[in-house]
Coordinates of C-alpha atoms and ligand atoms in Angstrom, one line a residue:
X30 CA 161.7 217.2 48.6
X31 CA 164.4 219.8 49.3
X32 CA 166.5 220.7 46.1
X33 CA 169.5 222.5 45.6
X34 CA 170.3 225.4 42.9
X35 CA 173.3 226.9 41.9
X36 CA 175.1 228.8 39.3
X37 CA 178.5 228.7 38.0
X38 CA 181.3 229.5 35.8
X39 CA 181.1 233.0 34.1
X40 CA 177.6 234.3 34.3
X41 CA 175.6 235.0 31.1
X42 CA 171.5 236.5 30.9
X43 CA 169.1 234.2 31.3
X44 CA 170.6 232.8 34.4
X45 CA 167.8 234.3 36.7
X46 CA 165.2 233.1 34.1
X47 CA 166.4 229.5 35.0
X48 CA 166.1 230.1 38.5
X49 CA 162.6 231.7 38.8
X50 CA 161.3 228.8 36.2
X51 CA 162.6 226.1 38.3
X52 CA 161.4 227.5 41.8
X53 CA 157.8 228.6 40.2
X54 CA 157.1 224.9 39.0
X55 CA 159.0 223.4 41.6
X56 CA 156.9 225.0 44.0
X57 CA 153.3 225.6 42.4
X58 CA 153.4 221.9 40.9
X59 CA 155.5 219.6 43.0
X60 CA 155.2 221.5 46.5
X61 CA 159.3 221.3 46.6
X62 CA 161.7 223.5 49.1
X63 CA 164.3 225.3 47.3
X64 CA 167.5 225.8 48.8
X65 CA 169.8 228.9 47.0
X66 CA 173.5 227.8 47.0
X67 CA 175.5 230.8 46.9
X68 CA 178.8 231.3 44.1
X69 CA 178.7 228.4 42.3
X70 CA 180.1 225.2 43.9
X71 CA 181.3 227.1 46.3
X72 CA 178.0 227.4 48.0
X73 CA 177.9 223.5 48.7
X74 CA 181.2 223.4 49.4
X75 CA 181.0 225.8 52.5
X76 CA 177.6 225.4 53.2
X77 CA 177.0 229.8 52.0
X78 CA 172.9 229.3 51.1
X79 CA 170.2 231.6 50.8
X80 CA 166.6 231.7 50.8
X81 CA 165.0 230.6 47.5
X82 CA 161.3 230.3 47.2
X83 CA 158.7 232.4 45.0
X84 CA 159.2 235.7 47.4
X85 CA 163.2 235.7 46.4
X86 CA 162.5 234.7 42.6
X87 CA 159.6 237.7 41.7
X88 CA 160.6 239.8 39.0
X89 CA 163.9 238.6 38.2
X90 CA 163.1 237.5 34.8
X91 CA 164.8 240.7 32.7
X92 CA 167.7 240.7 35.0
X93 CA 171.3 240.0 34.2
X94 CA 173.6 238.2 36.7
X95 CA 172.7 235.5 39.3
X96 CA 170.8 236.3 42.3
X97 CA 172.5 233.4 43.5
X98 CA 176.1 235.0 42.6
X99 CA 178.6 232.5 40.7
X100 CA 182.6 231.7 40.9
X101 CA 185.0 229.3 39.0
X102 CA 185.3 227.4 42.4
X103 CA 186.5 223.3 41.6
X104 CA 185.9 220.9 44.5
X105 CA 188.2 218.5 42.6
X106 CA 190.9 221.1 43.4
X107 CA 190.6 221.6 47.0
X108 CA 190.9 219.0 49.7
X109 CA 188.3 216.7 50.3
X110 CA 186.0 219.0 48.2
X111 CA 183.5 216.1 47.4
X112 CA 183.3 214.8 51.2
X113 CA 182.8 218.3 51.8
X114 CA 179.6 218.9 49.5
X115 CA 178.6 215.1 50.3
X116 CA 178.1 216.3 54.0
X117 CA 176.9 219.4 53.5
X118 CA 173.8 217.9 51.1
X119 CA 173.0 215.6 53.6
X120 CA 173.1 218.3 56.8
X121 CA 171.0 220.7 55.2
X122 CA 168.7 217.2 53.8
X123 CA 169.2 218.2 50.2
X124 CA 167.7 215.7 48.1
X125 CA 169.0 216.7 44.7
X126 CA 171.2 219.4 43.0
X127 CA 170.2 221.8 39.9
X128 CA 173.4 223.0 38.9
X129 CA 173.2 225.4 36.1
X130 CA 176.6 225.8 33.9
X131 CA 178.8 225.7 31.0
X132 CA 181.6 223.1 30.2
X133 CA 183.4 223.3 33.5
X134 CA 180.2 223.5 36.3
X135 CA 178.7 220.5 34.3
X136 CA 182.5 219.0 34.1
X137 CA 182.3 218.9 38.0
X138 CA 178.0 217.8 38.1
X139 CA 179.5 215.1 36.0
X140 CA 181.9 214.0 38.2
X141 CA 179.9 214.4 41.4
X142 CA 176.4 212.2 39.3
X143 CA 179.0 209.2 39.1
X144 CA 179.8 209.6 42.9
X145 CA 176.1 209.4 44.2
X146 CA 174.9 213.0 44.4
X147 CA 171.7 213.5 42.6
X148 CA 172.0 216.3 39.6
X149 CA 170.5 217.5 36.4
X150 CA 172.4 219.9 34.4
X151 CA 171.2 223.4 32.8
X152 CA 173.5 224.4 30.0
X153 CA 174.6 227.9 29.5
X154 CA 177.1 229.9 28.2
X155 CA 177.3 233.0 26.3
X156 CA 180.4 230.8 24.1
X157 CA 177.2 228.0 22.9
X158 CA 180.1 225.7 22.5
X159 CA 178.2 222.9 24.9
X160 CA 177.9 219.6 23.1
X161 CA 174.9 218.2 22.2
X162 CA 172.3 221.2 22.8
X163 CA 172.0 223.2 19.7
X164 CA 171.9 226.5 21.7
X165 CA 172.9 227.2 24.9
X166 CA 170.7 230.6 26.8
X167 CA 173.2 234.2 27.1
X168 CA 174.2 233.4 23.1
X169 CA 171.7 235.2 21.5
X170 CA 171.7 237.8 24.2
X171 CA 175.7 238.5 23.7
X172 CA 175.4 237.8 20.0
X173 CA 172.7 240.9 20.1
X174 CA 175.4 243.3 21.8
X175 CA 178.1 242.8 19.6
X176 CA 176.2 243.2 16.4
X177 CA 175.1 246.9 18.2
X178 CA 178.3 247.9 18.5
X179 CA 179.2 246.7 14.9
X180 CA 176.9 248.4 13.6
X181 CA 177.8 251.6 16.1
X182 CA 181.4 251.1 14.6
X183 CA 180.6 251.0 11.1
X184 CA 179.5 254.6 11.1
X185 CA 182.7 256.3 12.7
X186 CA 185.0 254.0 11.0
X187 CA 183.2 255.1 7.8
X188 CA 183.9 258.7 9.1
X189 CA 187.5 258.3 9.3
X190 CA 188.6 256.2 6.9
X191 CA 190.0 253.4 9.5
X192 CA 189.9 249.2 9.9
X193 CA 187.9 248.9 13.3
X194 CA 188.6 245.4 15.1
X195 CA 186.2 244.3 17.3
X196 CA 187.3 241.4 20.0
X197 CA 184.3 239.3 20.8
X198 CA 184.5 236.5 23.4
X199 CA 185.1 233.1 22.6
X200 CA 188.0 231.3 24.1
X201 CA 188.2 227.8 22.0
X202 CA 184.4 228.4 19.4
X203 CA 183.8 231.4 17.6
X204 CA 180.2 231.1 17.8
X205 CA 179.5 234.8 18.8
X206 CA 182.6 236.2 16.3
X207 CA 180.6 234.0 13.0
X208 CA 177.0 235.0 14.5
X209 CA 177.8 238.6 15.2
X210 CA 180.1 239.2 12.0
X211 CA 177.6 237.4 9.6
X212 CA 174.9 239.7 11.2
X213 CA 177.1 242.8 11.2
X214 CA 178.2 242.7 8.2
X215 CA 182.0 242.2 8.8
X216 CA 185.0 242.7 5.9
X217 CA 186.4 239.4 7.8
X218 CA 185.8 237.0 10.8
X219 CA 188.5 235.2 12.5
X220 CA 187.7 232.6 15.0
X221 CA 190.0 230.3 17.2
X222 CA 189.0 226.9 15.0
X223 CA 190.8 228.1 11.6
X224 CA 194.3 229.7 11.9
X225 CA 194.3 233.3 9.9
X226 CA 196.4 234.4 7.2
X227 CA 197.7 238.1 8.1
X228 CA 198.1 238.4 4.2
X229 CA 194.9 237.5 3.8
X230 CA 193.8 239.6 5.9
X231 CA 195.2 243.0 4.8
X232 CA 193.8 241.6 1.0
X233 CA 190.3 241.7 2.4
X234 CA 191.1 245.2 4.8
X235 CA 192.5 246.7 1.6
X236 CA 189.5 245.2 -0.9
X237 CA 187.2 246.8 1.4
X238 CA 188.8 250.5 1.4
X239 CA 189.1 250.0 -2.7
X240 CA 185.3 250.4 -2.1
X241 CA 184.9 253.2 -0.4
X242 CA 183.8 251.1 3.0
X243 CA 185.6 251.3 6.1
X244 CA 186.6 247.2 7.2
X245 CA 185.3 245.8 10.3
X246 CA 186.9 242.8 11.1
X247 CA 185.1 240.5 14.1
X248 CA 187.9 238.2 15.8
X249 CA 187.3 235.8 18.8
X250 CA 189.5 236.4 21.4
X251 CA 191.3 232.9 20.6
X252 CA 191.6 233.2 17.5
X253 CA 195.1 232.6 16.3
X254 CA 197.3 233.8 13.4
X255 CA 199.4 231.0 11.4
X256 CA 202.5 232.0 12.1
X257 CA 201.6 233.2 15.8
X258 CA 200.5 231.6 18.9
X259 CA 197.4 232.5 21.1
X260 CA 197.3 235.7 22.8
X261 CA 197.0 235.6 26.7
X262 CA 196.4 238.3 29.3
X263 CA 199.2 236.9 31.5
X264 CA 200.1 233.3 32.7
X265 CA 197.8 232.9 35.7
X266 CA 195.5 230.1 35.3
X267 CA 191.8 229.6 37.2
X268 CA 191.2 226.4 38.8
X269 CA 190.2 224.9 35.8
X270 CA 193.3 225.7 34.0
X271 CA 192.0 228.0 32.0
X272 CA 194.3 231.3 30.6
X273 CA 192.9 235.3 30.4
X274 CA 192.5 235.9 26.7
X275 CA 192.5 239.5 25.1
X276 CA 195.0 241.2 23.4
X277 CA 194.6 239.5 19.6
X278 CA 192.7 242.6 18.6
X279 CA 195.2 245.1 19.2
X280 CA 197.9 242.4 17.9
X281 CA 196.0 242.8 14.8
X282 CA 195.7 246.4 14.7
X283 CA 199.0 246.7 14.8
X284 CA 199.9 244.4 11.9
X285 CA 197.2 246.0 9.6
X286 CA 198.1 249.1 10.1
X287 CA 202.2 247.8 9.9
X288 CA 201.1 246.2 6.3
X289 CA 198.7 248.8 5.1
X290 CA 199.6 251.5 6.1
X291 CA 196.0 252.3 6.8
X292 CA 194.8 253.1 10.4
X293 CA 193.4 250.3 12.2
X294 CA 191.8 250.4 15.9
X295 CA 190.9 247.9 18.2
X296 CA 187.2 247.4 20.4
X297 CA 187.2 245.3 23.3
X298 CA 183.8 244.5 24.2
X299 CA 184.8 242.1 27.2
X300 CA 181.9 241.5 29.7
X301 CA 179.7 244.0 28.5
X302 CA 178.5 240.8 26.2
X303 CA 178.4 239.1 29.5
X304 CA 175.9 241.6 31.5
X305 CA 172.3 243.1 31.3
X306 CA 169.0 242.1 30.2
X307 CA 168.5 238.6 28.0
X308 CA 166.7 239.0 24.7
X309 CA 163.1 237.2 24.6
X310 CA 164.6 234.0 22.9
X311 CA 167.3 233.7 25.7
X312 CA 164.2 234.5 28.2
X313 CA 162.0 231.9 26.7
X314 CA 165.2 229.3 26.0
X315 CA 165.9 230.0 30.1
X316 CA 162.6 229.4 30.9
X317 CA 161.8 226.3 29.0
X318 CA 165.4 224.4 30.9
X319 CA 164.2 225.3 33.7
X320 CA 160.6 224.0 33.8
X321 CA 162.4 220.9 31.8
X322 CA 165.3 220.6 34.9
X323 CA 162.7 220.4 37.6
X324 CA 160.8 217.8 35.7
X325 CA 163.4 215.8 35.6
X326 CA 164.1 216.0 39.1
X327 CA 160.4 214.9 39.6
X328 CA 161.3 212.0 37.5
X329 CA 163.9 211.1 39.4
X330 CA 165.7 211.1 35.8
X331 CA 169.5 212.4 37.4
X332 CA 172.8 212.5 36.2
X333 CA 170.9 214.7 32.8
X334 CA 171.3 217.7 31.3
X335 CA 168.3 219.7 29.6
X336 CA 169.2 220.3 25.7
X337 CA 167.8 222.1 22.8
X338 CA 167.4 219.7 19.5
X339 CA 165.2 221.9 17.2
X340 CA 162.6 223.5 18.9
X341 CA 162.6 220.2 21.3
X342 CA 163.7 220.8 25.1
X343 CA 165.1 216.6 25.5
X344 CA 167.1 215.6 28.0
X345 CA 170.9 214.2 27.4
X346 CA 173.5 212.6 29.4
X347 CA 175.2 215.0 31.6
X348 CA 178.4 213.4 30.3
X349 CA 177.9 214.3 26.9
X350 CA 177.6 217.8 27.1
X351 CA 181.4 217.6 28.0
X352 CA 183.0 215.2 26.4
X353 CA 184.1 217.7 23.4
X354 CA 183.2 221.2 22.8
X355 CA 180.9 221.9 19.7
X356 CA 183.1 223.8 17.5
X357 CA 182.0 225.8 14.5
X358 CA 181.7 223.5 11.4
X359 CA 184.4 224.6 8.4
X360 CA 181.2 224.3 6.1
X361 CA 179.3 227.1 8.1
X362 CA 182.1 229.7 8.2
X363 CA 182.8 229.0 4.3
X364 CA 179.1 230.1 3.9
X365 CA 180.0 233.7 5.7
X366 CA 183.5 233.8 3.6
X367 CA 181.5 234.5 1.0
X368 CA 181.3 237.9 2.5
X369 CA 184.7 239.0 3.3
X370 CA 186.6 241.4 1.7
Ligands
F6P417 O1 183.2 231.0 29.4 C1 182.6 232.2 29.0 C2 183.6 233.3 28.9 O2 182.8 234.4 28.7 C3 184.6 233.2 27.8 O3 184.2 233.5 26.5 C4 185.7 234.1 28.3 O4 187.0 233.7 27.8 C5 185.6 233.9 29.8 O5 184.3 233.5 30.1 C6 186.0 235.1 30.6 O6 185.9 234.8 31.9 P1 186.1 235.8 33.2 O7 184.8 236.2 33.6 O8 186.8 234.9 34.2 O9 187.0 236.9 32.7

């Protein structure tokens, strides 16, 4: 059997983790051929492959990134895009198709499952706002980085007596802004599925100066302000219509410091949550949807995606991963509330 592996979407650690998990008991166990499809679906789509067998896979495990690269690339965009991969998979006698992703690769392995092509699904995403998995790999890892530099920015906030926002990723879930704030002690968390009150805001900025304690306020970069609208980058949009966020932070910084009078500053961490080394869970998460992908290739058992229920790797419909996002429950952020101010 000759399989297929890509990765797409925006990359997160634990990609590579995947890939060497898949090849090493696809190979060892099963006797498979791997093929390496280069940037996403882009690598089907044009036929750009590389060599992936246990040679291209050693010692990749700490490594950030994809060895197989990744893009935003939608064949449902582009002119006979399915046709396209169709052919391809059956000139280079690919039998079926790991295809490792968040919301918008598994959108498209969705899609391509009801049309005949043979896929299982790996989630991840650094966001964790896949349905039906309880954690998706790259979370804990980004998760990790922010709480560093919240706890890096506590100190020289402290030092001069400012409000320090930090802008965490998270475009519709504000899994990394709750996580990251809860474990970093923020003086508020704002996150795209409740709509913040400035007032309340400046209450909890100025509560936490009463105290002799410089604010740190985590906010996803979707998160929006009642009276406001989301902040974008500009109006471009990638091909899955998706906007650039950043730019709430500073929004914020402004306002506080407008309202307070108090100096307020802004931290964009940006990719940096994106890049370097996964933490042991997200290596051992990675791992264990790997080994569980290509065991469901061996079963013939397509058109799934590998999840995380407990400490349980099952396997789901590929559709249900994307049929809604998994936002943050009101219940859980009222726990961290308790917190602010
Ligand atoms: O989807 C994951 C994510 O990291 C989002 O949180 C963020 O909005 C987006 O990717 C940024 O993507 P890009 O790499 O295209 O800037």
């Amino acid at each position: 059997m000759r399989i297929g592996v890509l990765t797409g979407g925006g990359d997160c650690p634990g990609l590579n983790a995947v890939i060497r998990a898949v090849v090493r008991k696809g190979v060892k166990e099963y006797g498979y051929e791997f093929v390496g499809f280069r940037d996403g679906w882009r690598g089907p789509l044009e036929g750009l492959t590389m060599p992936l067998d246990l040679a291209a896979t050693r010692g990749i495990l700490p490594k950030g990134g994809t060895i197989l690269g990744s893009s935003r690339t939608n064949p449902f965009k582009i002119e006979n895009g399915v046709e396209r991969i169709k052919e391809n998979l059956a000139k280079m006698n690919i039998d079926a198709l790991i295809a490792i992703g968040g919301e918008d690769t598994l959108g498209v392995a969705t899609k391509l499952d009801s049309l005949g092509v043979k896929v299982v699904g790996v989630p991840k995403t650094i966001d964790n706002d896949l349905n039906n998995t309880d954690y998706t790999f790259g979370f804990d890892t980004s998760v990790n980085i922010a709480v560093e530099a919240i706890d890096r920015l506590h100190t020289t906030a402290e030092s001069h007596h400012r409000a320090l926002i930090v802008e965490v990723m998270g475009r519709h879930a504000g899994w990394i802004a709750l996580h990251a704030g809860i474990a970093g002690g923020a003086a508020c968390i704002l996150i795209p599925e409740i709509k913040f009150s400035l007032d309340q805001v400046c209450k909890w900025v100025e509560s936490r100066f009463e105290s002799s304690y410089a604010p740190i306020i985590v906010i996803a970069e979707g998160a929006i302000p009642q009276d406001g609208d989301m902040i974008t980058k500009d109006q471009t949009l990638d091909s899955f219509g998706h906007v650039k966020l950043s730019g709430i932070g500073e929004w914020l910084a402004s306002a506080i410091e407008e309202r307070t009078g108090k100096e307020a500053r802004t931290s964009v961490l940006g990719h940096i949550q994106r890049g370097g080394s996964p933490t042991a869970f997200d290596r051992v998460l990675a791992t264990r949807f790997g080994l569980s992908a290509i065991t469901a290739v061996h079963e013939g058992d397509f058109g799934k995606m590998v999840a995380l229920h407990g400490t349980n790797i099952d396997r789901v419909p590929l559709a249900s991963a994307t049929e809604k996002l998994k936002l943050v429950d009101p219940a859980l952020y009222a726990e961290a509330e308790i917190f602010f101010g």
